Coordinates of C-alpha atoms in Angstrom, one line a residue:
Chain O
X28 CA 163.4 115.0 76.5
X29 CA 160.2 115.5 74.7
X30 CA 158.8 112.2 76.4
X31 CA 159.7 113.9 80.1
X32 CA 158.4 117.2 78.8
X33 CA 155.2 115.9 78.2
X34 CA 155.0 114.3 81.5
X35 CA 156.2 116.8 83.5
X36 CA 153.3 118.7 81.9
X37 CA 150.7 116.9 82.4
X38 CA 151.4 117.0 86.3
X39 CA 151.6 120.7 86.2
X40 CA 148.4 120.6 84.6
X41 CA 146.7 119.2 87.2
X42 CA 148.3 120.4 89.8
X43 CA 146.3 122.0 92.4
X44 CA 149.6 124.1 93.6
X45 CA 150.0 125.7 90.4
X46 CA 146.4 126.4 90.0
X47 CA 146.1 128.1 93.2
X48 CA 149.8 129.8 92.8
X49 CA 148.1 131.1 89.2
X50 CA 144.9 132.3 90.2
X51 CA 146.3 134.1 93.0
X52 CA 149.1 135.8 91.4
X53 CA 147.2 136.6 88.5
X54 CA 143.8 137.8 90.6
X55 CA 145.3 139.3 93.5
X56 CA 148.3 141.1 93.1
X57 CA 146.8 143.7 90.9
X58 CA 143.3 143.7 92.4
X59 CA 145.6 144.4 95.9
X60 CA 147.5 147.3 94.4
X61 CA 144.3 148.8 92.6
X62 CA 143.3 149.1 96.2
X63 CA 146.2 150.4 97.9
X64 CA 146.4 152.9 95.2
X65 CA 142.6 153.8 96.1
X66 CA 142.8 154.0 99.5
X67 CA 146.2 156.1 99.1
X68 CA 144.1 158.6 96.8
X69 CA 141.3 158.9 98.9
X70 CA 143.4 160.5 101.9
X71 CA 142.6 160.2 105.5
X72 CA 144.6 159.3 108.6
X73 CA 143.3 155.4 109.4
X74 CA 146.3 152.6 109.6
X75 CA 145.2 151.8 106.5
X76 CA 145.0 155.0 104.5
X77 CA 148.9 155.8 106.1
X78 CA 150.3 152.4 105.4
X79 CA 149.0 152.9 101.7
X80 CA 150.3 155.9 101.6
X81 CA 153.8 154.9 102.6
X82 CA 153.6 151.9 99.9
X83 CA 152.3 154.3 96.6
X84 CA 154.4 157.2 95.1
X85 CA 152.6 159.4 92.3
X86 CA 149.2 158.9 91.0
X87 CA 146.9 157.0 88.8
X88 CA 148.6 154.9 86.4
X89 CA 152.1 156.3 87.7
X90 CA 151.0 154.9 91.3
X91 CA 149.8 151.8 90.5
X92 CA 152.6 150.4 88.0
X93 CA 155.0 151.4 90.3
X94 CA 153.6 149.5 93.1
X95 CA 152.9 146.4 90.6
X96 CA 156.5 147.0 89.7
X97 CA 157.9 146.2 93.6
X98 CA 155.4 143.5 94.4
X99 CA 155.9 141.4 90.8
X100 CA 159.5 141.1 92.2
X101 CA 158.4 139.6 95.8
X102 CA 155.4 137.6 94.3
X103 CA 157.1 136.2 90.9
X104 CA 159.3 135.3 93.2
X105 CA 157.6 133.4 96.4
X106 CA 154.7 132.2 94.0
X107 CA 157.3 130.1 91.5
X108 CA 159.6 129.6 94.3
X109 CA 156.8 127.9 95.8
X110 CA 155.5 125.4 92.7
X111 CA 159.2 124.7 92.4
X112 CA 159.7 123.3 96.1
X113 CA 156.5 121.3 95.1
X114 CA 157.9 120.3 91.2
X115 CA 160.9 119.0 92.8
X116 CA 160.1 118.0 96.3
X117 CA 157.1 115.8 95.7
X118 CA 159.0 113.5 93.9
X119 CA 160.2 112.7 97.7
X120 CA 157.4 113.4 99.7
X121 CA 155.2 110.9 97.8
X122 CA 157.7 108.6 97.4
X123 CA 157.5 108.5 93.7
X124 CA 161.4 109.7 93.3
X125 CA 162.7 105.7 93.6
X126 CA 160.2 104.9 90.4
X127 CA 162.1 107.4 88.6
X128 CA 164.6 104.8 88.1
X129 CA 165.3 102.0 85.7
X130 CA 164.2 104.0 82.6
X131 CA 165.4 105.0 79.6
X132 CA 164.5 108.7 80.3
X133 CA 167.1 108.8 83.0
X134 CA 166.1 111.1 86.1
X135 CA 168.9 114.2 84.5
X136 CA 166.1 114.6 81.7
X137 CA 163.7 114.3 83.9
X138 CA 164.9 117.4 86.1
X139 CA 165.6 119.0 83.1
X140 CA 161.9 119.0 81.7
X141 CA 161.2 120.2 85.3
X142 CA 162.8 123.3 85.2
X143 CA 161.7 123.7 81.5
X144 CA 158.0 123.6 82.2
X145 CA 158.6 125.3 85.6
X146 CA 160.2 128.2 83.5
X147 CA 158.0 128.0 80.9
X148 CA 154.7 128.0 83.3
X149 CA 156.9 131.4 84.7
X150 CA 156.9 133.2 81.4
X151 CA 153.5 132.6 80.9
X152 CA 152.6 133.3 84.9
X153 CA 154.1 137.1 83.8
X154 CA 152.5 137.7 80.7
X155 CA 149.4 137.1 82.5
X156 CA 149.9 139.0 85.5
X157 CA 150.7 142.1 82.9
X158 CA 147.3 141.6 81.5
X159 CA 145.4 141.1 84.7
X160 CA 147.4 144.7 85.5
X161 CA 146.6 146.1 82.2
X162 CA 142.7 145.4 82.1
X163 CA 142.0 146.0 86.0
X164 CA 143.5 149.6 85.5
X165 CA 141.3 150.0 83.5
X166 CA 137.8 148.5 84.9
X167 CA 139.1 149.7 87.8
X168 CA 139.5 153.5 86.8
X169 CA 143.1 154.0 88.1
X170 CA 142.8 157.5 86.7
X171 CA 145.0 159.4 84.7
X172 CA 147.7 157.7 82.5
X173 CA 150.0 161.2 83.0
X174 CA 153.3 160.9 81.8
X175 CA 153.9 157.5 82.0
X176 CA 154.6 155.1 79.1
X177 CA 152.9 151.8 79.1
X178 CA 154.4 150.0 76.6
X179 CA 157.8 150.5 78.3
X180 CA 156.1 150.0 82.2
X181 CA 154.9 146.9 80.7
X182 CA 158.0 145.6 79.3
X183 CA 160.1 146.2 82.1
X184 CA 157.7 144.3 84.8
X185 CA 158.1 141.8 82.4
X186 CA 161.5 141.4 82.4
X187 CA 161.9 141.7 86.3
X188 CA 158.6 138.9 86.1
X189 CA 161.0 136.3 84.1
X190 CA 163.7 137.0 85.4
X191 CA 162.4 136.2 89.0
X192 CA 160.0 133.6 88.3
X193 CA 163.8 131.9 86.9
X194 CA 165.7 132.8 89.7
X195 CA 162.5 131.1 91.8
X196 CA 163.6 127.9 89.9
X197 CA 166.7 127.7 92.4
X198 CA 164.6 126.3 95.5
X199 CA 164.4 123.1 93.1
X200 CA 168.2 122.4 93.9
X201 CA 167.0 122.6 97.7
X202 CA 164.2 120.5 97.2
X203 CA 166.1 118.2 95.6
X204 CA 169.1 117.3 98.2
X205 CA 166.8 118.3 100.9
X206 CA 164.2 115.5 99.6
X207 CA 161.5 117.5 100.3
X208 CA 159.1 120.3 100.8
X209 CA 160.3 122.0 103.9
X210 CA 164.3 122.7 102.4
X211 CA 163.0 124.7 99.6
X212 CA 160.4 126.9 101.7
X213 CA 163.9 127.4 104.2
X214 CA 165.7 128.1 100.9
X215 CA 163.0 130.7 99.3
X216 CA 162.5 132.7 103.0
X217 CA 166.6 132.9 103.5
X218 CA 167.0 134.2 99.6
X219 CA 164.2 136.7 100.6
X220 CA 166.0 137.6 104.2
X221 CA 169.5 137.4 101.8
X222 CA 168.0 139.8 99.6
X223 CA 166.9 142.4 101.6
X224 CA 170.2 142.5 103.2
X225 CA 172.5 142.9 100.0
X226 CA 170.1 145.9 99.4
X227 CA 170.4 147.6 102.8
X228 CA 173.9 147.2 102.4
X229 CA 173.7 148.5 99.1
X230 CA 175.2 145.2 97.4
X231 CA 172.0 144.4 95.8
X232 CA 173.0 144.9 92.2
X233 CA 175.5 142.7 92.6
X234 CA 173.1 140.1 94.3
X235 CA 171.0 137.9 91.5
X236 CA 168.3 137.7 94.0
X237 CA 168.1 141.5 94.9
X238 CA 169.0 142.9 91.3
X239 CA 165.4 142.3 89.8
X240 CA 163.6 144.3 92.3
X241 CA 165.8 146.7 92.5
X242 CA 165.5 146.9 88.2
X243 CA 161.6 147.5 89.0
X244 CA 162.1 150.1 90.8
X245 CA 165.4 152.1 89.6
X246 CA 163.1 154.0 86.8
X247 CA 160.9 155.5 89.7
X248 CA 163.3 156.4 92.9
X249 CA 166.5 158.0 93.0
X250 CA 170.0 156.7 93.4
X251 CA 168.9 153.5 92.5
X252 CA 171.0 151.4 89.2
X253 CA 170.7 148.5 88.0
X254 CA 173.6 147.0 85.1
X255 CA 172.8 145.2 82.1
X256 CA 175.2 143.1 83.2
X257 CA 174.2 142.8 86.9
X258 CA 171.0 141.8 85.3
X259 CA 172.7 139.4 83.0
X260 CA 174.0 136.9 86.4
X261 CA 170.5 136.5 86.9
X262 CA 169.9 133.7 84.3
X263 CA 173.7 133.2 84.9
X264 CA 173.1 131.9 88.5
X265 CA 169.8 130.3 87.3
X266 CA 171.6 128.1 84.3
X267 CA 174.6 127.5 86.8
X268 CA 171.7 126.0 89.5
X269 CA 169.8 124.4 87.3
X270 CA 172.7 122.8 85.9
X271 CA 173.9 121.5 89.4
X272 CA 170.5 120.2 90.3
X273 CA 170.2 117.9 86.9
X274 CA 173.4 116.3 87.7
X275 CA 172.3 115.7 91.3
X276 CA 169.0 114.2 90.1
X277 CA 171.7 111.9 87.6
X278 CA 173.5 110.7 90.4
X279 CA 171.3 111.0 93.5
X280 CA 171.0 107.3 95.5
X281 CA 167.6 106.3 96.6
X282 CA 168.7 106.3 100.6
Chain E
X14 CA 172.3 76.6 81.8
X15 CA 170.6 79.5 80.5
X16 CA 171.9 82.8 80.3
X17 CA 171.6 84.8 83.1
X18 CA 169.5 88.1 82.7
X19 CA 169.7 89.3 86.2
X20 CA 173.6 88.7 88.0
X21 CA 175.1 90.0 91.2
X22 CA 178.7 89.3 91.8
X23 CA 179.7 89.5 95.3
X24 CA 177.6 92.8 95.5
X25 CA 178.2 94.8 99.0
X26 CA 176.6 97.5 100.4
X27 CA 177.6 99.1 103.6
X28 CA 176.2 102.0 105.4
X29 CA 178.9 103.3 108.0
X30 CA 179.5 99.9 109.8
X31 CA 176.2 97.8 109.3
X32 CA 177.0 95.2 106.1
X33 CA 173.4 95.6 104.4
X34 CA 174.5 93.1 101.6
X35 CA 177.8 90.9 101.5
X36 CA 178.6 89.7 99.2
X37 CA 176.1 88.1 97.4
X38 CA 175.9 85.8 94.5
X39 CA 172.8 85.6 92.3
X40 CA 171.8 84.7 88.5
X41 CA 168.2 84.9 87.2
X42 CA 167.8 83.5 83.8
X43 CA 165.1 84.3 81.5
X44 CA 161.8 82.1 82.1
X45 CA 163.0 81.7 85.9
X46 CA 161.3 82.9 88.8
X47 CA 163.7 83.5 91.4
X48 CA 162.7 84.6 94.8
X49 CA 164.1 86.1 97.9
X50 CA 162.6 85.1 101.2
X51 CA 164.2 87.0 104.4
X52 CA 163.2 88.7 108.0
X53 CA 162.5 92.3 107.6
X54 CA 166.2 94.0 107.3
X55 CA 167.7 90.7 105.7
X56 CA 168.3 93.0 102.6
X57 CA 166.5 92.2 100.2
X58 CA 165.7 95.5 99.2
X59 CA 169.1 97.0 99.3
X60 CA 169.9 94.1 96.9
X61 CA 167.3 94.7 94.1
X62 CA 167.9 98.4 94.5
X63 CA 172.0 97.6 93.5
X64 CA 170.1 95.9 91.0
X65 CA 168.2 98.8 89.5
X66 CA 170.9 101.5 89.6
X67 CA 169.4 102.9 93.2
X68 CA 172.0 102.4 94.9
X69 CA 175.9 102.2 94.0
X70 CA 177.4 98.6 95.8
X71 CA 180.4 99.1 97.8
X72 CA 182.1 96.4 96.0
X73 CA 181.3 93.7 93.5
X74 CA 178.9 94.0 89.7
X75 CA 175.2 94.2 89.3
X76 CA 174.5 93.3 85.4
X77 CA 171.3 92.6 83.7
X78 CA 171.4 91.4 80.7
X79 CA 174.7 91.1 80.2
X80 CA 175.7 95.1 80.8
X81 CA 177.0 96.7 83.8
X82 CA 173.8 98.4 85.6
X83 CA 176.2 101.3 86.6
X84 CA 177.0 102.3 82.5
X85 CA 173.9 100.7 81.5
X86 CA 171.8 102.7 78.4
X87 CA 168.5 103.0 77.6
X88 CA 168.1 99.6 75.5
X89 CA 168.8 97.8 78.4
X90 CA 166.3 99.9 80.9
X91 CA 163.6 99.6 78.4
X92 CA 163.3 96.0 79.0
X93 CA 163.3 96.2 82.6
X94 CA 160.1 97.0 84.7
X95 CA 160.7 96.8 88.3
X96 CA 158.3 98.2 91.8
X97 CA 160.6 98.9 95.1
X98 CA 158.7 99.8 97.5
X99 CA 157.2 102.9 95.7
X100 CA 154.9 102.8 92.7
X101 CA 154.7 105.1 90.0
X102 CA 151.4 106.7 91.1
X103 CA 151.1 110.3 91.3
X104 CA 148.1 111.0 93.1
X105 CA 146.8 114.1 91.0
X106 CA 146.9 112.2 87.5
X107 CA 144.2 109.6 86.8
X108 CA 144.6 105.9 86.2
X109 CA 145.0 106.3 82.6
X110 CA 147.0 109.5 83.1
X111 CA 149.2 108.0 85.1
X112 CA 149.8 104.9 83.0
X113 CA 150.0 107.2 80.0
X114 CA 153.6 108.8 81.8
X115 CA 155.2 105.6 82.7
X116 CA 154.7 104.6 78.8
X117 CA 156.0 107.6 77.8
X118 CA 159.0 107.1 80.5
X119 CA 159.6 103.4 79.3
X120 CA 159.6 104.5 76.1
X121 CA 157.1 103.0 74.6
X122 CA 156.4 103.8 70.5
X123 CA 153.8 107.1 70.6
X124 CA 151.6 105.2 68.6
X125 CA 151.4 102.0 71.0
X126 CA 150.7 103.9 73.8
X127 CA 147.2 104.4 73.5
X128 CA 146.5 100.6 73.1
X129 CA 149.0 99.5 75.9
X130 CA 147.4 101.0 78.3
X131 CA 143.8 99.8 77.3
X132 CA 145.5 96.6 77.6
X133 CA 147.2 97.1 81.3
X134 CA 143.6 98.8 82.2
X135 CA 141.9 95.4 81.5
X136 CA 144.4 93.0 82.6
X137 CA 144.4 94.7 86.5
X138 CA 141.1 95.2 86.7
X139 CA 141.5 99.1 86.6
X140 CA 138.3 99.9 84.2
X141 CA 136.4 100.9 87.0
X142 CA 139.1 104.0 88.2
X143 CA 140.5 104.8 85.0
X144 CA 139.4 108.2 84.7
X145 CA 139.4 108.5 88.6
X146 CA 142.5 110.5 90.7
X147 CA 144.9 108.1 91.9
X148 CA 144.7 109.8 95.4
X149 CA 141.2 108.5 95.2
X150 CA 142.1 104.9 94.8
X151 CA 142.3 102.4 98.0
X152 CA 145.9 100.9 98.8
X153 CA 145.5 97.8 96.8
X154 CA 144.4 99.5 93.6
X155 CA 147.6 102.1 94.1
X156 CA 149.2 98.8 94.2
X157 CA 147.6 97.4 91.2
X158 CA 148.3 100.8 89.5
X159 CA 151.9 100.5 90.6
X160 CA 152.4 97.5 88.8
X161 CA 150.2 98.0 85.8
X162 CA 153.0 101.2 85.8
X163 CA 156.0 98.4 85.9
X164 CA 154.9 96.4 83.2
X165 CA 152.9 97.4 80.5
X166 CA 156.1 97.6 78.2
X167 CA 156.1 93.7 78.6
X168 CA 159.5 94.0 80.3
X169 CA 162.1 90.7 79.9
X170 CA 163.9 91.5 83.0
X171 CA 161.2 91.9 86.3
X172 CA 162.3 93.0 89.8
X173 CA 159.5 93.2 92.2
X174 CA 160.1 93.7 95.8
X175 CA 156.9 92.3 97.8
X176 CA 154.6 93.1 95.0
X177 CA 151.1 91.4 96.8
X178 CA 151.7 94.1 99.1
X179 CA 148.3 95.5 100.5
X180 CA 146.1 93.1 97.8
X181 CA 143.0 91.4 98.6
X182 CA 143.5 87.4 98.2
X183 CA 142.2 87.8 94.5
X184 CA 145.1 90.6 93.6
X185 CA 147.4 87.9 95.1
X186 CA 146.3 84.8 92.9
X187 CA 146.5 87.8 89.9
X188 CA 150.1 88.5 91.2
X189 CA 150.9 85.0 91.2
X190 CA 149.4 84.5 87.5
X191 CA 151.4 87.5 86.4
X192 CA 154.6 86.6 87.6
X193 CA 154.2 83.2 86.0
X194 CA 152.8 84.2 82.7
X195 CA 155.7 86.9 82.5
X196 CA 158.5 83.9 83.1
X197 CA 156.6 81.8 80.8
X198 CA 156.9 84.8 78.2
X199 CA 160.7 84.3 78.3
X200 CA 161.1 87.6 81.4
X201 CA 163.3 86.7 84.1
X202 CA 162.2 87.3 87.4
X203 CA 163.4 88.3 91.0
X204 CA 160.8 88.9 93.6
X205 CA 160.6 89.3 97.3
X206 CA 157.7 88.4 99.7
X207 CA 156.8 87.3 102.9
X208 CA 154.8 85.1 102.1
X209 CA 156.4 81.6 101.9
X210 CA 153.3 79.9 100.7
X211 CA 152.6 82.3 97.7
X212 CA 156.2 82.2 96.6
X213 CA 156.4 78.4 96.4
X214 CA 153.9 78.7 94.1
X215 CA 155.3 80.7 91.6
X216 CA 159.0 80.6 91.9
X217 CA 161.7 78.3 90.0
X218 CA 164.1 78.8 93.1
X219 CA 163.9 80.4 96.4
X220 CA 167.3 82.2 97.9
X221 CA 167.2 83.1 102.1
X222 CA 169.0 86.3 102.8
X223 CA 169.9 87.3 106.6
X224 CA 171.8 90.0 107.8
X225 CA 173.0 90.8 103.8
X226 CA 174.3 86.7 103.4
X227 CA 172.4 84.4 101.3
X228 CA 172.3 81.6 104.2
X229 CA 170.5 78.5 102.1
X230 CA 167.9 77.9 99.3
X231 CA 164.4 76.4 99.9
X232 CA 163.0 73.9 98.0
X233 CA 160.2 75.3 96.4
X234 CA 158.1 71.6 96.1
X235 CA 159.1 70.6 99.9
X236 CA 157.4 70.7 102.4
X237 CA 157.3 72.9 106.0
X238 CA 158.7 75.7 104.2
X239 CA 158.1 77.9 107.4
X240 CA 159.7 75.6 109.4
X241 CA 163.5 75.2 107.2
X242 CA 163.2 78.9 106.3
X243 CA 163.5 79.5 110.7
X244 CA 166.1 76.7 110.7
X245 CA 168.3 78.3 107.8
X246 CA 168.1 81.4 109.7
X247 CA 168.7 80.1 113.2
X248 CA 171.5 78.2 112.0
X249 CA 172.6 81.0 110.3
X250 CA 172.7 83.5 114.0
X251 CA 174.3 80.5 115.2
X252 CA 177.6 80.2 113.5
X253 CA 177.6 83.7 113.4
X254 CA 177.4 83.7 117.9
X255 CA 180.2 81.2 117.4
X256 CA 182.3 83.1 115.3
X257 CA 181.7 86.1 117.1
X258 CA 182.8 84.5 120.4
X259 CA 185.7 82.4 119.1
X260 CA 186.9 85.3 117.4
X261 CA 186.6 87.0 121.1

């Protein structure tokens, strides 16, 4: 395992996907919500000053964790679903998946490592993107901390962060009996579409790939619950694919 | 008669009603060269990939080196280096990174990594890329990469399928060289190509497959190879029309 580990790695090391997927996340997402919270503050009637609005509840800090909190769930999500379609589906596209063979690290291991650097790079993808949040709050003078409580904030956008970068991992399973790209990417927008749904239908607790977001936000609007244990299916359903796509990769036939 | 380190025993492969192998014999004993000559769709490739564990025959045993390929462990895939049709080149690593992963994959010892791949570096010719991406390299030097991948763990048991793919005429005398200095090693060797005149330069025995049968050997010291290779394989469509028709 260690030998795959290390060369699973070193891809995602150089990896221009997971780069770009870092720097954007990490950049971005709270530089966007910095300014959606600014132009919400600042008032006015333009499309943009109402659609930020709509987006930001409270203010200051209040305002701008709680929109982190939402868009962690959607971009933890896309953003590893993403480098997983490409962990797992470039193995096809460049035709390297057949060279994979006639080893003694058998193509099972190999998977394995995947996911392990995959959910690994995750973790780390999250405890990055809370101190991107943390220190442009602050150069960007959010405002008033108020009520809130940081340290708890923080630790629950890291725990939706993991939890959907892992769920993200899935698309792999796509990738993988799709032998390619293009499955996953069909994979990650119908688990968005799917997701949206179980919450409009108000199932999404009960849906792994709605109960995260719904967790980032159940602190800060009404009505909304999440379960420990609802939570707990999460790297349930994650082991359970993971699982499924390592014994494909065992058995799969160069075709 | 030498032991055979690569065996197929009436291996079959069917996909829906086309017979891509059937049926075939084959034993390549250590020190041998053994190549497969064939039209394109003859399967060869379907064949050495039964061979490898790509693909699970429909009937009969693939064994190398004595064990079934279907249970075989990893001591029996660490002697094996084999290139089907893709290389192990991924095309954001460098040379040297590249070769680094397939040591670590074939399991070579930590510590002989480092000096194995110096080695393979040298021997293809690769000094001049090795810190470049492999996306930057032309075809031929993904091809020389590719192999360089296949067999710097000095594998006893080599499966190339139409490895002078895409060389210049020098990587095609270094092919030849390599496949002959591996069987004189002691590997044993099964290799596909199109090219008639470079295999009877380097193989022991040469095998025609068409349509998934092996239809007749070449000799590899005759002469007009071109020409008995067509007449094994017309003769070959022929009893086949007349079976066809008197089974009609």
């Amino acid at each position: 395992m260690r030998r795959a580990l290390a060369f699973e790695f070193s891809k995602m090391r150089k990896s221009l996907v997971v780069a770009v997927t870092t720097a954007l996340i990490v950049v971005l997402v709270p530089g966007l919500c910095l300014g959606f919270v600014v132009i919400a503050e600042r008032g006015g009637t333009g499309v943009m000053a109402l659609k930020a609005q709509a987006m930001v509840s409270g203010e200051g800090w209040e305002a701008y964790l709680g929109l982190l909190g939402q868009m962690t769930a959607i971009t933890l999500f896309i953003g590893p679903g993403v480098v997983a379609a490409w962990a797992f589906g470039r193995e096809h596209a460049d035709g390297t998946f057949p060279s994979l063979f006639a080893m003694p690290v058998d193509r099972g291991t190999v998977a394995a490592a995947k996911f392990v650097v995959l959910a690994a790079w995750g973790a780390a993808l999250t405890a990055l993107l809370l101190a991107a949040t943390v220190l442009v709050g602050i150069v960007g003078g959010v405002g008033p901390m108020g009520d809130i409580d940081l340290a708890t904030t923080l630790a629950r956008m890291g725990l939706v962060g993991v939890l959907t970068a892992l769920l993200a991992l899935t698309v792999g399973y796509a990738a993988s009996v799709g032998r390619g790209y293009l499955p996953a990417f069909g994979a990650l927008i119908l688990l968005t579409i799917a997701a949206q749904v179980a919450v409009l239908f108000g199932t999404g607790g009960w849906f792994p790939y709605a109960a995260p977001g719904l967790y980032a936000v159940a602190g800060s609007e009404e009505g909304i619950d999440v379960h420990a244990v609802q939570l707990l299916l999460v790297p349930l359903l994650a082991l359970a694919v993971a699982w499924a796509t390592v014994r494909w990769w065992r058995t799969a036939e160069v075709v | 008669m030498r032991e055979a380190m690569i065996e197929a025993g009436g291996l079959v492969r069917t996909f829906g009603e086309d017979r891509a192998v059937d049926g075939v014999d084959l034993q390549v004993a250590a020190g041998e060269v053994h190549a497969i000559v064939g039209l394109n769709g003859a399967g060869k490739t379907t064949l050495m990939r039964m061979l490898l564990g790509m693909l699970r025959p429909t009937a009969g045993t693939a064994r190398l080196d004595g064990a079934e390929v279907a249970t075989a462990g990893p001591g029996v895939w660490r002697r094996v280096g084999c290139m089907i049709e893709a290389q192990f080149v991924y095309p954001e690593l460098t040379v040297r990174e590249n070769l680094r992963g397939a040591a670590l994959l074939h399991g070579l010892p930590r510590d002989g990594i480092g000096p194995e791949v110096d080695r393979v570096i040298g021997e293809f010719l690769l000094g001049r890329w090795e810190h470049k991406r492999a996306r930057t390299l032309s075809l031929g030097n993904k091809q020389r990469l590719g192999l360089a991948a296949a067999l710097l763990h000095r594998p006893s048991i080599l499966i190339l399928d139409e490895p002078s793919n895409a060389l210049d005429p020098a990587g095609v005398v270094f092919v030849r060289d390599l496949l002959r200095d591996a069987a004189a090693d002691g590997a044993a060797v099964l290799v596909s190509s199109h090219h008639l005149d470079q295999l009877a330069r380097v193989a022991d025995r040469i095998t025609v497959l068409h349509r998934g049968v092996i239809v007749g050997d070449l000799d590899p010291g005759g002469t007009d190879l071109e020409e008995r290779f067509f007449s094994e394989v017309y003769e070959a469509d022929r009893v086949r029309a007349a079976r066809a028709t008197g089974a009609a």
